[in-house]
CSV table of C-alpha atoms in Angstrom, one decimal:
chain,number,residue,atom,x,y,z
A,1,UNK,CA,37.3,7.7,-36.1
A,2,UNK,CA,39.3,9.5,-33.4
A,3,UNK,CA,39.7,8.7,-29.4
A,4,UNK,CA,37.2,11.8,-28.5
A,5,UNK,CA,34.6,10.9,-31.2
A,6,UNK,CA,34.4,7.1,-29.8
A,7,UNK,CA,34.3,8.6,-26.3
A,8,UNK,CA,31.4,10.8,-27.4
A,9,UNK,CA,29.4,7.8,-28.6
A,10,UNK,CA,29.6,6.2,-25.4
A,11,UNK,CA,28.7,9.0,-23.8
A,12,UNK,CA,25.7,9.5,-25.6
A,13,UNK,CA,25.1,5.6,-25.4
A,14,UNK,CA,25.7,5.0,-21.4
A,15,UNK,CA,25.5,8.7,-20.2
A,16,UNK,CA,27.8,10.7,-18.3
A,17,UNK,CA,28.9,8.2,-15.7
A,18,UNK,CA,29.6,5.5,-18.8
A,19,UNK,CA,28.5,1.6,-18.0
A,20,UNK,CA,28.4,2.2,-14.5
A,21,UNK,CA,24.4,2.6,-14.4
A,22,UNK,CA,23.9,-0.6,-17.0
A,23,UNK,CA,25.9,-2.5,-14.8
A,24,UNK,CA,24.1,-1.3,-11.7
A,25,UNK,CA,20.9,-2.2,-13.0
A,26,UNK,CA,22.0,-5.6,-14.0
A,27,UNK,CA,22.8,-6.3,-10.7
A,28,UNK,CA,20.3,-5.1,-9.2
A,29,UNK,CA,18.0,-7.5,-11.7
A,30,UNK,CA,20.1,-10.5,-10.9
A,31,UNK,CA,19.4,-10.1,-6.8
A,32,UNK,CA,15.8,-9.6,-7.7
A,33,UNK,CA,15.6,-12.7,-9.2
A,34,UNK,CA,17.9,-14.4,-6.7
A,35,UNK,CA,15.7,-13.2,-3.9
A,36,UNK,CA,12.9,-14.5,-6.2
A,37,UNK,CA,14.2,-17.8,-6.2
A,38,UNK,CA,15.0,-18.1,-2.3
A,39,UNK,CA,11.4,-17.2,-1.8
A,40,UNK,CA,9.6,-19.4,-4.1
A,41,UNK,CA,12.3,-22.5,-2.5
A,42,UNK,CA,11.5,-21.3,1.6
A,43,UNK,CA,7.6,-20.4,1.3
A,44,UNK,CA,6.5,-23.7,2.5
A,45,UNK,CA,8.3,-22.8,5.8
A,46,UNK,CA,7.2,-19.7,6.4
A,47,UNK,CA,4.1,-20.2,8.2
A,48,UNK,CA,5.3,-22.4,10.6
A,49,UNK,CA,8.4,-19.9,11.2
A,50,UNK,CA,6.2,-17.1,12.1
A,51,UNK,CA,3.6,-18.5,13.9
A,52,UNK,CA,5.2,-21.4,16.1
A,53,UNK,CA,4.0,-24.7,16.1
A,54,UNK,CA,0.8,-25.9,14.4
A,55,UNK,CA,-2.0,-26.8,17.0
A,56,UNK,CA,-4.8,-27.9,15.1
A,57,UNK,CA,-5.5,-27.7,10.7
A,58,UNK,CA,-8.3,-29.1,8.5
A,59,UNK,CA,-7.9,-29.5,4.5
A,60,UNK,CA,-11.3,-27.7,3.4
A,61,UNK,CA,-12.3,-27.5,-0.7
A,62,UNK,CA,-14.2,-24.1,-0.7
A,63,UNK,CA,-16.6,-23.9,-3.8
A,64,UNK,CA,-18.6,-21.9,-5.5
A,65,UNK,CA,-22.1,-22.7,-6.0
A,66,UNK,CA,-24.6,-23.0,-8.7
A,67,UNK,CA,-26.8,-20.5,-7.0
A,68,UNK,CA,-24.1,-18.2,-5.8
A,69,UNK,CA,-23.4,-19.5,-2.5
A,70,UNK,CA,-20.2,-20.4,-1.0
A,71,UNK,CA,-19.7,-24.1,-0.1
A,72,UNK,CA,-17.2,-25.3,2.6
A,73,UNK,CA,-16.0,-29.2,2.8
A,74,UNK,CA,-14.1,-31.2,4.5
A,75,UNK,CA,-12.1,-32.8,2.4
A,76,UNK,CA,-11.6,-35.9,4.7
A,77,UNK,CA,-15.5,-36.7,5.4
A,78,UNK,CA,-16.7,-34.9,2.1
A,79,UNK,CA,-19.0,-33.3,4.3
A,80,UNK,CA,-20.2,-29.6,3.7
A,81,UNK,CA,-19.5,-27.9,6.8
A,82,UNK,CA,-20.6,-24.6,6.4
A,83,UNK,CA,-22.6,-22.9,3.6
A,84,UNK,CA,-22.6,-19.1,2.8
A,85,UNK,CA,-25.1,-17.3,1.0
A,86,UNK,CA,-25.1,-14.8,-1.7
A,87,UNK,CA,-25.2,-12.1,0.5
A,88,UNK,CA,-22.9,-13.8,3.6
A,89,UNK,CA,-19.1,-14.7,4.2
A,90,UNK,CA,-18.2,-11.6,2.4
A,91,UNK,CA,-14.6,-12.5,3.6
A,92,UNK,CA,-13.8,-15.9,2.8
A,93,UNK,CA,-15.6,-15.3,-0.4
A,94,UNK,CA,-13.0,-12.4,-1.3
A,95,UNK,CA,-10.0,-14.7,-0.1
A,96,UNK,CA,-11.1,-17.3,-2.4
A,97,UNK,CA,-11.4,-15.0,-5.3
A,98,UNK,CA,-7.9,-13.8,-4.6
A,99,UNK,CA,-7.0,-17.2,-4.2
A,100,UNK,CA,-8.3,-18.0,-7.7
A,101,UNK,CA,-6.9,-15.6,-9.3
A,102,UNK,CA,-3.0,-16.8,-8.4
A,103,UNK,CA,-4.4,-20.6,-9.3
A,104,UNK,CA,-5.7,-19.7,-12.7
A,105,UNK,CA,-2.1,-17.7,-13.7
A,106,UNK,CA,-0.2,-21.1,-11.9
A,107,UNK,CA,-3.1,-23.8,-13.6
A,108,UNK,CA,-3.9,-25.0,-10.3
A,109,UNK,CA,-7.0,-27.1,-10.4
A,110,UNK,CA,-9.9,-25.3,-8.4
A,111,UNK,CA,-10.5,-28.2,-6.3
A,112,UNK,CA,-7.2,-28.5,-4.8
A,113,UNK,CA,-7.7,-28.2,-0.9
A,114,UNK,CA,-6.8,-25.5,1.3
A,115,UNK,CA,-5.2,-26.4,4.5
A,116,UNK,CA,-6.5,-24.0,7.7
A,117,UNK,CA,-4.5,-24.1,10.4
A,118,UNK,CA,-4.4,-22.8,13.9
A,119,UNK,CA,-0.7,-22.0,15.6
A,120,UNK,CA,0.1,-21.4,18.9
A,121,UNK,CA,0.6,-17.7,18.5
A,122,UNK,CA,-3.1,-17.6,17.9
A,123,UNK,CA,-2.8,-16.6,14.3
A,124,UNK,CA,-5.4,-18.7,12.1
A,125,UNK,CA,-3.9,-19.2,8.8
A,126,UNK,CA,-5.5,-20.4,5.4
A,127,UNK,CA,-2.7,-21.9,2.9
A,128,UNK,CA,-3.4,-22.9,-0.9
A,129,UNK,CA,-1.7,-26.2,-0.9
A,130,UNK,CA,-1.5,-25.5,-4.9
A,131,UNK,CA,-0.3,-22.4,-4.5
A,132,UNK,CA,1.6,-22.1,-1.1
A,133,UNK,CA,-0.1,-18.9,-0.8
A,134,UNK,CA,-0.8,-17.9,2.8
A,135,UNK,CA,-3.4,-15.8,4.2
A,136,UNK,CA,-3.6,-15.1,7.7
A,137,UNK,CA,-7.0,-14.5,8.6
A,138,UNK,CA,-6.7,-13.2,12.1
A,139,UNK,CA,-5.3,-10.2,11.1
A,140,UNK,CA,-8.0,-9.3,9.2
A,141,UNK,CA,-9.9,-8.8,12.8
A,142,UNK,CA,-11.9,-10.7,15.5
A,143,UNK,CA,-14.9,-11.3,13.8
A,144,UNK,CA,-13.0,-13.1,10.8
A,145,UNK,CA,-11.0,-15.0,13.1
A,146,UNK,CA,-13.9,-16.5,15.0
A,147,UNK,CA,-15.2,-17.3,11.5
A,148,UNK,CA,-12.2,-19.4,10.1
A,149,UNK,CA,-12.0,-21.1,13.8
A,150,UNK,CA,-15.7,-22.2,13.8
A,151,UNK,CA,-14.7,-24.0,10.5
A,152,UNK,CA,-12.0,-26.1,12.1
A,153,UNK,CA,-14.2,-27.5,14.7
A,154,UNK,CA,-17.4,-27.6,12.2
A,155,UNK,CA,-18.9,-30.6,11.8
A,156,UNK,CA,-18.0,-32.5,15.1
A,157,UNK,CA,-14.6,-31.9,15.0
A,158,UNK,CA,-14.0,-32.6,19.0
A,159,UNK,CA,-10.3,-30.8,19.8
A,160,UNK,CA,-10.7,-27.3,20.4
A,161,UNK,CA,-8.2,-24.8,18.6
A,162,UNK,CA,-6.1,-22.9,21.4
A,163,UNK,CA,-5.7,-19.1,20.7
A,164,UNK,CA,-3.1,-17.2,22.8
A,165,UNK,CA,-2.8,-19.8,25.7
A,166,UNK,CA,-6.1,-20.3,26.2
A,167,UNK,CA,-8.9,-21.8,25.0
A,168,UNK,CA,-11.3,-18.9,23.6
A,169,UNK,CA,-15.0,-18.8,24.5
């Protein structure tokens, strides 16, 4: 086999521009999995990163009930705190689904607790301890953010979150 005819076959191998694109594209798939790994390593740290420093948090087991409800618990007392009906918390019932979904692909147990949190920024934030998995909730709007903040304090939790500076009414 001549010089030209092995050139051809790479040619018609690699294309026009030779290894250059496989190459490329291997590289491009190492850094996505590099940038994979960095992520996976930092997540824990995120939240506190973003949103300054933690003022108040609560572990809470949110469960779904025989009859369709939606349970919230404290995991400390064991308490329920809040309970919402088939047709209420439309929200926190659509972040645990989401939430469930990521724990069954991971085989996180469904009873691991979820930490809310309130920062000083004012963002409310609900983190799968399983998972690491963060939602902030107060960017989902006003009404969902007095929602997740009445949990905190649910129950005869005394301390008051503090959104934005100031205590909201």
């Amino acid at each position: 086999m001549d010089k030209a005819t092995k050139t051809q076959k790479v040619r018609d191998l690699y294309g026009p521009a030779g290894r250059l694109p496989v190459f490329a594209a291997f590289g491009v798939m190492l850094f996505s999995v590099f940038a994979a790994m960095v992520g996976v390593a930092t997540k824990d740290e995120t939240a506190k990163d973003q949103h300054g420093s933690l003022l108040l948090s609560r572990d809470l087991e949110i469960r779904e009930m025989s009859d369709g409800a939606i349970g919230v618990f404290d995991v400390e007392s064991g308490d329920q705190i809040e309970n919402y009906a088939k047709n209420r918390g439309g929200f926190i019932r659509a972040a645990k689904r989401g939430i469930d979904r990521v724990r069954d692909i991971e085989s996180v147990p469904s009873a691991t607790p979820f930490q809310l949190a309130s920062w000083s920024d004012g963002a409310i934030t609900l983190r799968d301890t399983g998972t690491g998995k963060v939602i902030v909730v107060s960017s989902f709007g006003l009404q969902n953010k007095r929602d997740f903040t009445a949990l905190l304090t649910a129950g005869g939790t005394e301390t008051a979150p503090v959104m934005n500076g100031a205590a909201e009414d």
